[in-house]
CSV table of N, CA and C and ligand atoms in Angstrom, one decimal:
chain,number,residue,atom,x,y,z
A,1,MET,N,0.8,-1.2,0.0
A,1,MET,CA,0.0,0.0,0.0
A,1,MET,C,0.9,1.3,0.0
A,2,TYR,N,1.9,1.3,0.9
A,2,TYR,CA,2.8,2.4,1.0
A,2,TYR,C,3.5,2.7,-0.3
A,3,GLU,N,4.0,1.6,-0.9
A,3,GLU,CA,4.8,1.7,-2.2
A,3,GLU,C,3.9,2.3,-3.3
A,4,ILE,N,2.6,1.8,-3.3
A,4,ILE,CA,1.7,2.2,-4.4
A,4,ILE,C,1.4,3.7,-4.3
A,5,ILE,N,1.1,4.2,-3.0
A,5,ILE,CA,0.8,5.6,-2.8
A,5,ILE,C,2.1,6.5,-3.1
A,6,ARG,N,3.2,5.9,-2.7
A,6,ARG,CA,4.5,6.7,-2.9
A,6,ARG,C,4.7,6.9,-4.4
A,7,HIS,N,4.5,5.8,-5.2
A,7,HIS,CA,4.7,6.0,-6.6
A,7,HIS,C,3.6,6.9,-7.2
A,8,LEU,N,2.4,6.8,-6.7
A,8,LEU,CA,1.3,7.7,-7.2
A,8,LEU,C,1.7,9.2,-6.9
A,9,HIS,N,2.1,9.4,-5.7
A,9,HIS,CA,2.4,10.8,-5.2
A,9,HIS,C,3.6,11.3,-6.0
A,10,SER,N,4.6,10.4,-6.2
A,10,SER,CA,5.8,10.8,-7.0
A,10,SER,C,5.5,11.1,-8.4
A,11,GLY,N,4.7,10.3,-9.1
A,11,GLY,CA,4.4,10.5,-10.5
A,11,GLY,C,3.4,11.6,-10.7
A,12,TRP,N,2.5,11.7,-9.8
A,12,TRP,CA,1.4,12.7,-10.0
A,12,TRP,C,2.0,14.1,-9.8
A,13,ALA,N,3.2,14.2,-9.1
A,13,ALA,CA,3.8,15.5,-8.9
A,13,ALA,C,4.2,16.2,-10.3
A,14,TYR,N,4.6,15.3,-11.3
A,14,TYR,CA,4.9,15.9,-12.6
A,14,TYR,C,3.7,16.6,-13.2
A,15,LEU,N,2.5,15.9,-13.1
A,15,LEU,CA,1.3,16.5,-13.6
A,15,LEU,C,0.9,17.8,-12.9
A,16,VAL,N,1.0,17.8,-11.6
A,16,VAL,CA,0.7,19.0,-10.8
A,16,VAL,C,1.6,20.2,-11.2
A,17,ILE,N,2.9,19.9,-11.3
A,17,ILE,CA,3.8,21.0,-11.7
A,17,ILE,C,3.5,21.5,-13.1
A,18,LEU,N,3.3,20.6,-14.0
A,18,LEU,CA,3.0,20.9,-15.4
A,18,LEU,C,1.7,21.7,-15.5
A,19,MET,N,0.7,21.3,-14.8
A,19,MET,CA,-0.6,22.0,-15.0
A,19,MET,C,-0.6,23.3,-14.3
A,20,LEU,N,0.1,23.4,-13.1
A,20,LEU,CA,0.2,24.8,-12.5
A,20,LEU,C,1.0,25.7,-13.3
A,21,LEU,N,2.1,25.2,-14.0
A,21,LEU,CA,2.9,26.0,-14.8
A,21,LEU,C,2.1,26.5,-16.0
A,22,LEU,N,1.3,25.6,-16.6
A,22,LEU,CA,0.5,25.9,-17.8
A,22,LEU,C,-0.6,27.0,-17.4
A,23,ALA,N,-1.2,26.7,-16.2
A,23,ALA,CA,-2.3,27.7,-15.8
A,23,ALA,C,-1.7,29.0,-15.5
A,24,THR,N,-0.5,29.1,-14.9
A,24,THR,CA,0.1,30.4,-14.5
A,24,THR,C,0.5,31.1,-15.8
A,25,LEU,N,1.2,30.4,-16.7
A,25,LEU,CA,1.7,31.1,-17.9
A,25,LEU,C,0.5,31.5,-18.8
A,26,ASN,N,-0.6,30.7,-18.8
A,26,ASN,CA,-1.8,31.0,-19.6
A,26,ASN,C,-2.4,32.3,-19.0
A,27,SER,N,-2.4,32.4,-17.7
A,27,SER,CA,-3.0,33.6,-17.0
A,27,SER,C,-2.2,34.9,-17.3
A,28,LEU,N,-0.9,34.7,-17.2
A,28,LEU,CA,0.0,35.8,-17.4
A,28,LEU,C,-0.1,36.3,-18.9
A,29,SER,N,-0.2,35.3,-19.8
A,29,SER,CA,-0.4,35.7,-21.2
A,29,SER,C,-1.7,36.5,-21.4
A,30,GLY,N,-2.8,36.0,-20.8
A,30,GLY,CA,-4.1,36.6,-20.9
A,30,GLY,C,-4.0,38.0,-20.3
A,31,LEU,N,-3.3,38.1,-19.1
A,31,LEU,CA,-3.2,39.4,-18.4
A,31,LEU,C,-2.4,40.5,-19.3
A,32,PHE,N,-1.3,40.1,-19.7
A,32,PHE,CA,-0.4,41.1,-20.4
A,32,PHE,C,-0.9,41.3,-21.9
A,33,ARG,N,-1.6,40.4,-22.5
A,33,ARG,CA,-2.1,40.6,-23.9
A,33,ARG,C,-3.5,41.1,-23.9
A,34,ASN,N,-4.1,41.4,-22.7
A,34,ASN,CA,-5.4,41.8,-22.5
A,34,ASN,C,-6.5,41.0,-23.3
A,35,LYS,N,-6.3,39.7,-23.1
A,35,LYS,CA,-7.2,38.7,-23.8
A,35,LYS,C,-8.6,38.6,-23.0
A,36,GLU,N,-9.5,38.0,-23.7
A,36,GLU,CA,-10.8,37.8,-23.0
A,36,GLU,C,-10.7,36.4,-22.3
A,37,PHE,N,-11.3,36.4,-21.1
A,37,PHE,CA,-11.3,35.1,-20.3
A,37,PHE,C,-12.3,34.2,-20.9
A,38,THR,N,-11.9,33.0,-21.5
A,38,THR,CA,-12.9,32.2,-22.1
A,38,THR,C,-13.0,30.8,-21.3
A,39,GLY,N,-13.9,30.0,-21.9
A,39,GLY,CA,-14.1,28.7,-21.2
A,39,GLY,C,-12.8,27.8,-21.2
A,40,LYS,N,-12.0,28.0,-22.2
A,40,LYS,CA,-10.7,27.3,-22.3
A,40,LYS,C,-9.8,27.7,-21.1
A,41,ASP,N,-9.7,29.0,-20.8
A,41,ASP,CA,-8.9,29.5,-19.6
A,41,ASP,C,-9.5,28.9,-18.3
A,42,ARG,N,-10.8,28.9,-18.2
A,42,ARG,CA,-11.4,28.3,-17.0
A,42,ARG,C,-11.1,26.8,-16.8
A,43,LYS,N,-11.1,26.1,-18.0
A,43,LYS,CA,-10.9,24.7,-17.9
A,43,LYS,C,-9.4,24.4,-17.5
A,44,ILE,N,-8.5,25.2,-18.0
A,44,ILE,CA,-7.1,24.9,-17.7
A,44,ILE,C,-6.9,25.2,-16.1
A,45,ALA,N,-7.5,26.3,-15.6
A,45,ALA,CA,-7.4,26.6,-14.2
A,45,ALA,C,-8.1,25.5,-13.3
A,46,LEU,N,-9.2,25.0,-13.8
A,46,LEU,CA,-10.0,24.0,-13.1
A,46,LEU,C,-9.2,22.7,-13.0
A,47,PHE,N,-8.6,22.3,-14.2
A,47,PHE,CA,-7.9,21.1,-14.2
A,47,PHE,C,-6.7,21.1,-13.3
A,48,ALA,N,-6.0,22.3,-13.2
A,48,ALA,CA,-4.8,22.5,-12.3
A,48,ALA,C,-5.3,22.3,-10.9
A,49,LEU,N,-6.5,22.9,-10.6
A,49,LEU,CA,-7.0,22.8,-9.2
A,49,LEU,C,-7.3,21.4,-8.8
A,50,ILE,N,-7.9,20.6,-9.8
A,50,ILE,CA,-8.3,19.3,-9.5
A,50,ILE,C,-7.1,18.4,-9.2
A,51,VAL,N,-6.1,18.5,-10.1
A,51,VAL,CA,-4.9,17.6,-10.0
A,51,VAL,C,-4.2,18.0,-8.7
A,52,THR,N,-4.2,19.2,-8.3
A,52,THR,CA,-3.5,19.7,-7.1
A,52,THR,C,-4.2,19.1,-5.8
A,53,HIS,N,-5.6,19.1,-5.9
A,53,HIS,CA,-6.3,18.5,-4.7
A,53,HIS,C,-6.2,17.0,-4.6
A,54,ILE,N,-6.0,16.4,-5.8
A,54,ILE,CA,-5.8,14.9,-5.7
A,54,ILE,C,-4.4,14.6,-5.1
A,55,GLN,N,-3.4,15.5,-5.4
A,55,GLN,CA,-2.1,15.3,-4.9
A,55,GLN,C,-2.1,15.5,-3.3
A,56,LEU,N,-3.0,16.5,-2.9
A,56,LEU,CA,-3.1,16.7,-1.5
A,56,LEU,C,-3.6,15.4,-0.8
A,57,LEU,N,-4.6,14.8,-1.4
A,57,LEU,CA,-5.1,13.5,-0.9
A,57,LEU,C,-4.0,12.4,-0.8
A,58,PHE,N,-3.2,12.3,-1.9
A,58,PHE,CA,-2.1,11.3,-1.8
A,58,PHE,C,-1.1,11.7,-0.7
A,59,GLY,N,-0.8,13.0,-0.7
A,59,GLY,CA,0.1,13.5,0.3
A,59,GLY,C,-0.3,13.2,1.7
A,60,LEU,N,-1.6,13.4,2.0
A,60,LEU,CA,-2.1,13.2,3.4
A,60,LEU,C,-2.0,11.7,3.7
A,61,ILE,N,-2.4,10.9,2.8
A,61,ILE,CA,-2.3,9.4,3.0
A,61,ILE,C,-0.9,9.0,3.3
A,62,ILE,N,0.0,9.4,2.4
A,62,ILE,CA,1.4,9.0,2.6
A,62,ILE,C,2.1,9.6,3.9
A,63,TYR,N,1.6,10.7,4.3
A,63,TYR,CA,2.1,11.3,5.5
A,63,TYR,C,1.9,10.4,6.7
A,64,PHE,N,0.7,9.8,6.7
A,64,PHE,CA,0.4,8.9,7.9
A,64,PHE,C,0.9,7.5,7.8
A,65,ILE,N,1.3,7.1,6.5
A,65,ILE,CA,1.8,5.7,6.4
A,65,ILE,C,3.3,5.6,6.1
A,66,SER,N,3.9,6.7,5.8
A,66,SER,CA,5.3,6.6,5.4
A,66,SER,C,6.2,6.3,6.6
A,67,PRO,N,7.1,5.3,6.5
A,67,PRO,CA,8.1,5.1,7.6
A,67,PRO,C,9.1,6.2,7.7
A,68,LEU,N,9.3,6.8,6.5
A,68,LEU,CA,10.2,8.0,6.4
A,68,LEU,C,9.7,9.2,7.2
A,69,GLY,N,8.4,9.4,7.1
A,69,GLY,CA,7.8,10.5,7.9
A,69,GLY,C,7.9,10.3,9.4
A,70,LYS,N,7.7,9.0,9.9
A,70,LYS,CA,7.8,8.7,11.3
A,70,LYS,C,9.3,8.9,11.8
A,71,ALA,N,10.2,8.4,11.0
A,71,ALA,CA,11.6,8.5,11.3
A,71,ALA,C,12.0,10.0,11.4
A,72,ALA,N,11.5,10.7,10.3
A,72,ALA,CA,11.9,12.1,10.2
A,72,ALA,C,11.4,13.0,11.3
A,73,LEU,N,10.2,12.7,11.8
A,73,LEU,CA,9.7,13.5,12.9
A,73,LEU,C,10.6,13.5,14.2
A,74,SER,N,11.3,12.3,14.4
A,74,SER,CA,12.2,12.3,15.5
A,74,SER,C,13.6,12.8,15.2
A,75,GLN,N,13.8,13.2,14.0
A,75,GLN,CA,15.1,13.7,13.6
A,75,GLN,C,15.1,15.0,13.0
A,76,MET,N,14.4,16.0,13.7
A,76,MET,CA,14.1,17.3,13.1
A,76,MET,C,15.4,18.1,13.0
A,77,SER,N,16.5,17.8,13.6
A,77,SER,CA,17.7,18.6,13.5
A,77,SER,C,18.3,18.4,12.1
A,78,ASP,N,18.0,17.2,11.5
A,78,ASP,CA,18.5,16.9,10.1
A,78,ASP,C,17.7,17.7,9.1
A,79,ALA,N,18.4,18.6,8.3
A,79,ALA,CA,17.7,19.4,7.3
A,79,ALA,C,16.8,18.7,6.3
A,80,SER,N,17.3,17.6,5.8
A,80,SER,CA,16.5,16.9,4.7
A,80,SER,C,15.4,16.1,5.4
A,81,MET,N,15.5,15.7,6.6
A,81,MET,CA,14.4,15.0,7.3
A,81,MET,C,13.3,16.0,7.7
A,82,ARG,N,13.8,17.2,8.1
A,82,ARG,CA,12.8,18.3,8.4
A,82,ARG,C,12.0,18.7,7.2
A,83,LEU,N,12.7,18.7,6.0
A,83,LEU,CA,12.1,19.1,4.8
A,83,LEU,C,10.9,18.1,4.5
A,84,THR,N,11.3,16.8,4.5
A,84,THR,CA,10.3,15.8,4.2
A,84,THR,C,9.1,15.7,5.2
A,85,ALA,N,9.5,15.8,6.5
A,85,ALA,CA,8.4,15.5,7.5
A,85,ALA,C,7.6,16.8,7.8
A,86,MET,N,8.2,18.0,7.7
A,86,MET,CA,7.5,19.2,8.1
A,86,MET,C,7.3,20.2,7.1
A,87,GLU,N,8.4,20.7,6.5
A,87,GLU,CA,8.3,21.8,5.6
A,87,GLU,C,7.5,21.5,4.3
A,88,HIS,N,7.8,20.3,3.7
A,88,HIS,CA,7.1,19.9,2.5
A,88,HIS,C,5.6,19.8,2.7
A,89,PRO,N,5.1,19.1,3.7
A,89,PRO,CA,3.7,19.0,3.9
A,89,PRO,C,3.0,20.3,4.2
A,90,LEU,N,3.7,21.1,5.2
A,90,LEU,CA,3.1,22.3,5.6
A,90,LEU,C,3.0,23.4,4.5
A,91,ILE,N,4.1,23.6,3.9
A,91,ILE,CA,4.2,24.6,2.8
A,91,ILE,C,3.3,24.2,1.6
A,92,ASN,N,3.2,22.9,1.3
A,92,ASN,CA,2.4,22.5,0.2
A,92,ASN,C,0.9,22.7,0.5
A,93,ILE,N,0.5,22.5,1.8
A,93,ILE,CA,-0.9,22.7,2.2
A,93,ILE,C,-1.2,24.2,2.1
A,94,ILE,N,-0.3,25.1,2.5
A,94,ILE,CA,-0.5,26.5,2.3
A,94,ILE,C,-0.6,26.9,0.8
A,95,ALA,N,0.3,26.2,0.0
A,95,ALA,CA,0.2,26.5,-1.5
A,95,ALA,C,-1.2,26.1,-2.0
A,96,ILE,N,-1.7,24.9,-1.6
A,96,ILE,CA,-2.9,24.4,-2.1
A,96,ILE,C,-4.1,25.3,-1.6
A,97,VAL,N,-4.0,25.8,-0.4
A,97,VAL,CA,-5.0,26.8,0.1
A,97,VAL,C,-5.0,28.0,-0.8
A,98,LEU,N,-3.8,28.6,-1.1
A,98,LEU,CA,-3.7,29.8,-1.9
A,98,LEU,C,-4.4,29.5,-3.3
A,99,ILE,N,-4.0,28.3,-3.9
A,99,ILE,CA,-4.6,28.0,-5.2
A,99,ILE,C,-6.1,27.9,-5.2
A,100,THR,N,-6.6,27.3,-4.1
A,100,THR,CA,-8.1,27.2,-3.9
A,100,THR,C,-8.7,28.6,-3.7
A,101,ILE,N,-8.0,29.5,-3.0
A,101,ILE,CA,-8.6,30.8,-2.8
A,101,ILE,C,-8.6,31.5,-4.2
A,102,GLY,N,-7.6,31.4,-5.0
A,102,GLY,CA,-7.5,32.0,-6.3
A,102,GLY,C,-8.7,31.5,-7.1
A,103,TRP,N,-9.0,30.2,-7.1
A,103,TRP,CA,-10.1,29.7,-7.8
A,103,TRP,C,-11.4,30.3,-7.3
A,104,SER,N,-11.6,30.4,-6.0
A,104,SER,CA,-12.9,30.9,-5.5
A,104,SER,C,-13.0,32.4,-5.8
A,105,LYS,N,-11.9,33.1,-5.7
A,105,LYS,CA,-12.0,34.6,-6.0
A,105,LYS,C,-12.4,34.8,-7.5
A,106,HIS,N,-11.8,34.0,-8.4
A,106,HIS,CA,-12.1,34.3,-9.8
A,106,HIS,C,-13.6,34.1,-10.1
A,107,LYS,N,-14.3,33.3,-9.3
A,107,LYS,CA,-15.7,33.0,-9.6
A,107,LYS,C,-16.6,34.3,-9.3
A,108,ARG,N,-16.1,35.1,-8.3
A,108,ARG,CA,-16.8,36.3,-7.9
A,108,ARG,C,-16.5,37.5,-8.9
A,109,LEU,N,-15.5,37.3,-9.8
A,109,LEU,CA,-15.2,38.4,-10.7
A,109,LEU,C,-15.9,38.2,-12.0
A,110,THR,N,-16.2,39.4,-12.6
A,110,THR,CA,-16.9,39.3,-13.9
A,110,THR,C,-16.0,39.7,-15.1
A,111,GLU,N,-15.0,40.5,-14.9
A,111,GLU,CA,-14.2,40.9,-16.0
A,111,GLU,C,-12.9,40.1,-16.2
A,112,SER,N,-12.5,40.0,-17.5
A,112,SER,CA,-11.3,39.2,-17.8
A,112,SER,C,-10.0,39.5,-17.1
A,113,HIS,N,-9.7,40.8,-17.2
A,113,HIS,CA,-8.4,41.3,-16.6
A,113,HIS,C,-8.2,40.9,-15.2
A,114,PRO,N,-9.2,41.2,-14.3
A,114,PRO,CA,-9.0,40.8,-12.9
A,114,PRO,C,-9.0,39.2,-12.7
A,115,LYS,N,-9.7,38.5,-13.5
A,115,LYS,CA,-9.7,37.0,-13.4
A,115,LYS,C,-8.2,36.5,-13.7
A,116,PHE,N,-7.7,37.0,-14.8
A,116,PHE,CA,-6.3,36.6,-15.2
A,116,PHE,C,-5.3,37.0,-14.1
A,117,LYS,N,-5.5,38.2,-13.5
A,117,LYS,CA,-4.6,38.7,-12.5
A,117,LYS,C,-4.7,37.8,-11.3
A,118,THR,N,-5.9,37.5,-10.9
A,118,THR,CA,-6.1,36.6,-9.7
A,118,THR,C,-5.4,35.3,-9.9
A,119,PHE,N,-5.6,34.6,-11.0
A,119,PHE,CA,-4.9,33.3,-11.3
A,119,PHE,C,-3.4,33.5,-11.3
A,120,SER,N,-2.9,34.6,-12.0
A,120,SER,CA,-1.5,34.8,-12.1
A,120,SER,C,-0.9,34.8,-10.7
A,121,ILE,N,-1.5,35.6,-9.8
A,121,ILE,CA,-1.0,35.8,-8.4
A,121,ILE,C,-1.1,34.5,-7.6
A,122,PHE,N,-2.3,34.0,-7.5
A,122,PHE,CA,-2.5,32.9,-6.5
A,122,PHE,C,-1.9,31.5,-7.0
A,123,TYR,N,-2.1,31.2,-8.3
A,123,TYR,CA,-1.5,30.0,-8.8
A,123,TYR,C,0.0,30.1,-8.9
A,124,GLY,N,0.5,31.3,-9.3
A,124,GLY,CA,1.9,31.5,-9.4
A,124,GLY,C,2.6,31.4,-8.1
A,125,LEU,N,2.0,32.0,-7.1
A,125,LEU,CA,2.6,31.9,-5.7
A,125,LEU,C,2.5,30.4,-5.2
A,126,GLY,N,1.4,29.8,-5.5
A,126,GLY,CA,1.3,28.4,-5.1
A,126,GLY,C,2.4,27.5,-5.7
A,127,LEU,N,2.6,27.7,-7.0
A,127,LEU,CA,3.6,27.0,-7.8
A,127,LEU,C,5.0,27.2,-7.2
A,128,LEU,N,5.3,28.5,-6.9
A,128,LEU,CA,6.6,28.8,-6.3
A,128,LEU,C,6.8,28.1,-5.0
A,129,LEU,N,5.8,28.2,-4.2
A,129,LEU,CA,5.9,27.5,-2.8
A,129,LEU,C,6.1,26.0,-3.0
A,130,ILE,N,5.3,25.4,-3.9
A,130,ILE,CA,5.5,24.0,-4.1
A,130,ILE,C,6.9,23.6,-4.5
A,131,LEU,N,7.4,24.4,-5.5
A,131,LEU,CA,8.8,24.2,-6.0
A,131,LEU,C,9.8,24.4,-5.0
A,132,SER,N,9.6,25.3,-4.0
A,132,SER,CA,10.6,25.6,-3.0
A,132,SER,C,10.7,24.5,-2.0
A,133,ARG,N,9.7,23.6,-1.9
A,133,ARG,CA,9.8,22.6,-0.9
A,133,ARG,C,9.7,21.1,-1.4
A,134,ILE,N,10.1,20.9,-2.6
A,134,ILE,CA,10.1,19.5,-3.2
A,134,ILE,C,11.3,18.8,-2.6
A,135,PRO,N,11.1,17.6,-2.1
A,135,PRO,CA,12.3,16.8,-1.6
A,135,PRO,C,13.0,16.2,-2.8
A,136,TRP,N,13.8,17.1,-3.5
A,136,TRP,CA,14.5,16.7,-4.8
A,136,TRP,C,15.3,15.5,-4.6
A,137,ASN,N,16.0,15.3,-3.4
A,137,ASN,CA,16.9,14.2,-3.3
A,137,ASN,C,16.1,12.9,-3.3
A,138,LEU,N,14.8,12.9,-2.9
A,138,LEU,CA,14.0,11.7,-3.0
A,138,LEU,C,13.4,11.4,-4.4
A,139,TRP,N,13.2,12.6,-5.1
A,139,TRP,CA,12.4,12.5,-6.3
A,139,TRP,C,13.2,12.2,-7.5
A,140,LEU,N,14.3,13.0,-7.8
A,140,LEU,CA,15.0,12.9,-9.1
A,140,LEU,C,16.3,12.1,-8.9
B,1,HEM,C1,1.0,19.7,-4.7
B,1,HEM,C2,1.7,19.4,-3.8
B,1,HEM,C3,2.8,18.4,-3.7
B,1,HEM,C4,3.7,18.0,-4.5
B,1,HEM,C5,4.0,18.5,-5.9
B,1,HEM,C6,4.5,16.9,-3.9
B,1,HEM,C7,5.6,16.2,-4.4
B,1,HEM,C8,6.3,15.3,-3.7
B,1,HEM,C9,7.5,14.6,-4.3
B,1,HEM,C10,8.0,14.8,-5.7
B,1,HEM,C11,7.9,13.7,-3.4
B,1,HEM,C12,9.1,12.7,-3.5
B,1,HEM,C13,8.5,11.4,-3.9
B,1,HEM,C14,9.5,10.3,-4.1
B,1,HEM,O1,9.9,9.7,-3.2
B,1,HEM,O2,9.8,10.0,-5.3
B,1,HEM,C15,7.1,13.9,-2.2
B,1,HEM,C16,7.3,13.1,-1.0
B,1,HEM,C17,6.4,13.3,0.1
B,1,HEM,N1,5.3,14.1,0.2
B,1,HEM,FE1,4.6,15.4,-1.2
B,1,HEM,N2,3.9,16.7,-2.6
B,1,HEM,C18,2.9,17.5,-2.4
B,1,HEM,C19,2.1,17.7,-1.3
B,1,HEM,C20,2.2,16.9,-0.2
B,1,HEM,C21,1.4,17.1,1.0
B,1,HEM,C22,0.2,18.1,1.1
B,1,HEM,C23,1.8,16.2,1.9
B,1,HEM,C24,1.3,15.9,3.3
B,1,HEM,C25,0.3,16.4,3.9
B,1,HEM,C26,3.0,15.5,1.3
B,1,HEM,C27,3.7,14.5,2.0
B,1,HEM,C28,4.8,13.9,1.5
B,1,HEM,C29,5.6,12.9,2.2
B,1,HEM,C30,5.4,12.4,3.6
B,1,HEM,C31,6.6,12.5,1.3
B,1,HEM,C32,7.8,11.5,1.6
B,1,HEM,C33,7.2,10.1,1.2
B,1,HEM,C34,8.2,9.0,1.4
B,1,HEM,O3,9.1,8.9,0.6
B,1,HEM,O4,8.0,8.1,2.2
B,1,HEM,N3,3.1,15.9,0.1
B,1,HEM,N4,6.1,14.8,-2.4
C-alpha cells in the first residue's frame, strides 16, 4: 500500500507542476495581452485545481503511512528530514489553500483582466511555494 501511494504521489507531482505552470503562464499571457477570459482558460485553471487537490489527498495518506515520515519526525535537526516531515507537507498545504482561494476569488469576478490577474498571483505563488519545498533528493 505504502509503495503504491508513494509511486502515485511521486508520478502525480509531474502532472501537478506541469498543470500549475500551464495555468500560470496562460493567465500571465491573458493578463499582459489583454485577452478575453474564455471557457478554455477556465478549464485549464480548473484542471490544475483538481490535480492539485488529488495530490493533497495522496500527500495526506502518505504522511500517515510513510516510515520515512515517522523517522523524520524524531530527527528534526537533520535538514533533509525536516524538509520531508514538516516543511514539504506544511508549505504545500499553504500553497494548495492559496490555489483554492484563487479559484474561489475568480468566480466572484466578472471581467477578464482581474480574473487573469487573480490566477497569475494565486496559482503563481502556489507553484513557487510547491517548487521551493520539493524533496528533490527523494524525487530525481
Ligand atoms: C501539490 C503538492 C505536492 C507535490 C508536488 C508533492 C511532491 C512530492 C514529491 C515529488 C515527493 C518525493 C516522492 C518520491 O519519493 O519520489 C514527495 C514526497 C512526500 N510528500 Fe509530497 N507533494 C505535495 C504535497 C504533499 C502534501 C500536502 C503532503 C502531506 C500532507 C505530502 C507529503 C509527502 C511525504 C510524507 C513525502 C515522503 C514520502 C516517502 O518517501 O515516504 N506531500 N512529495
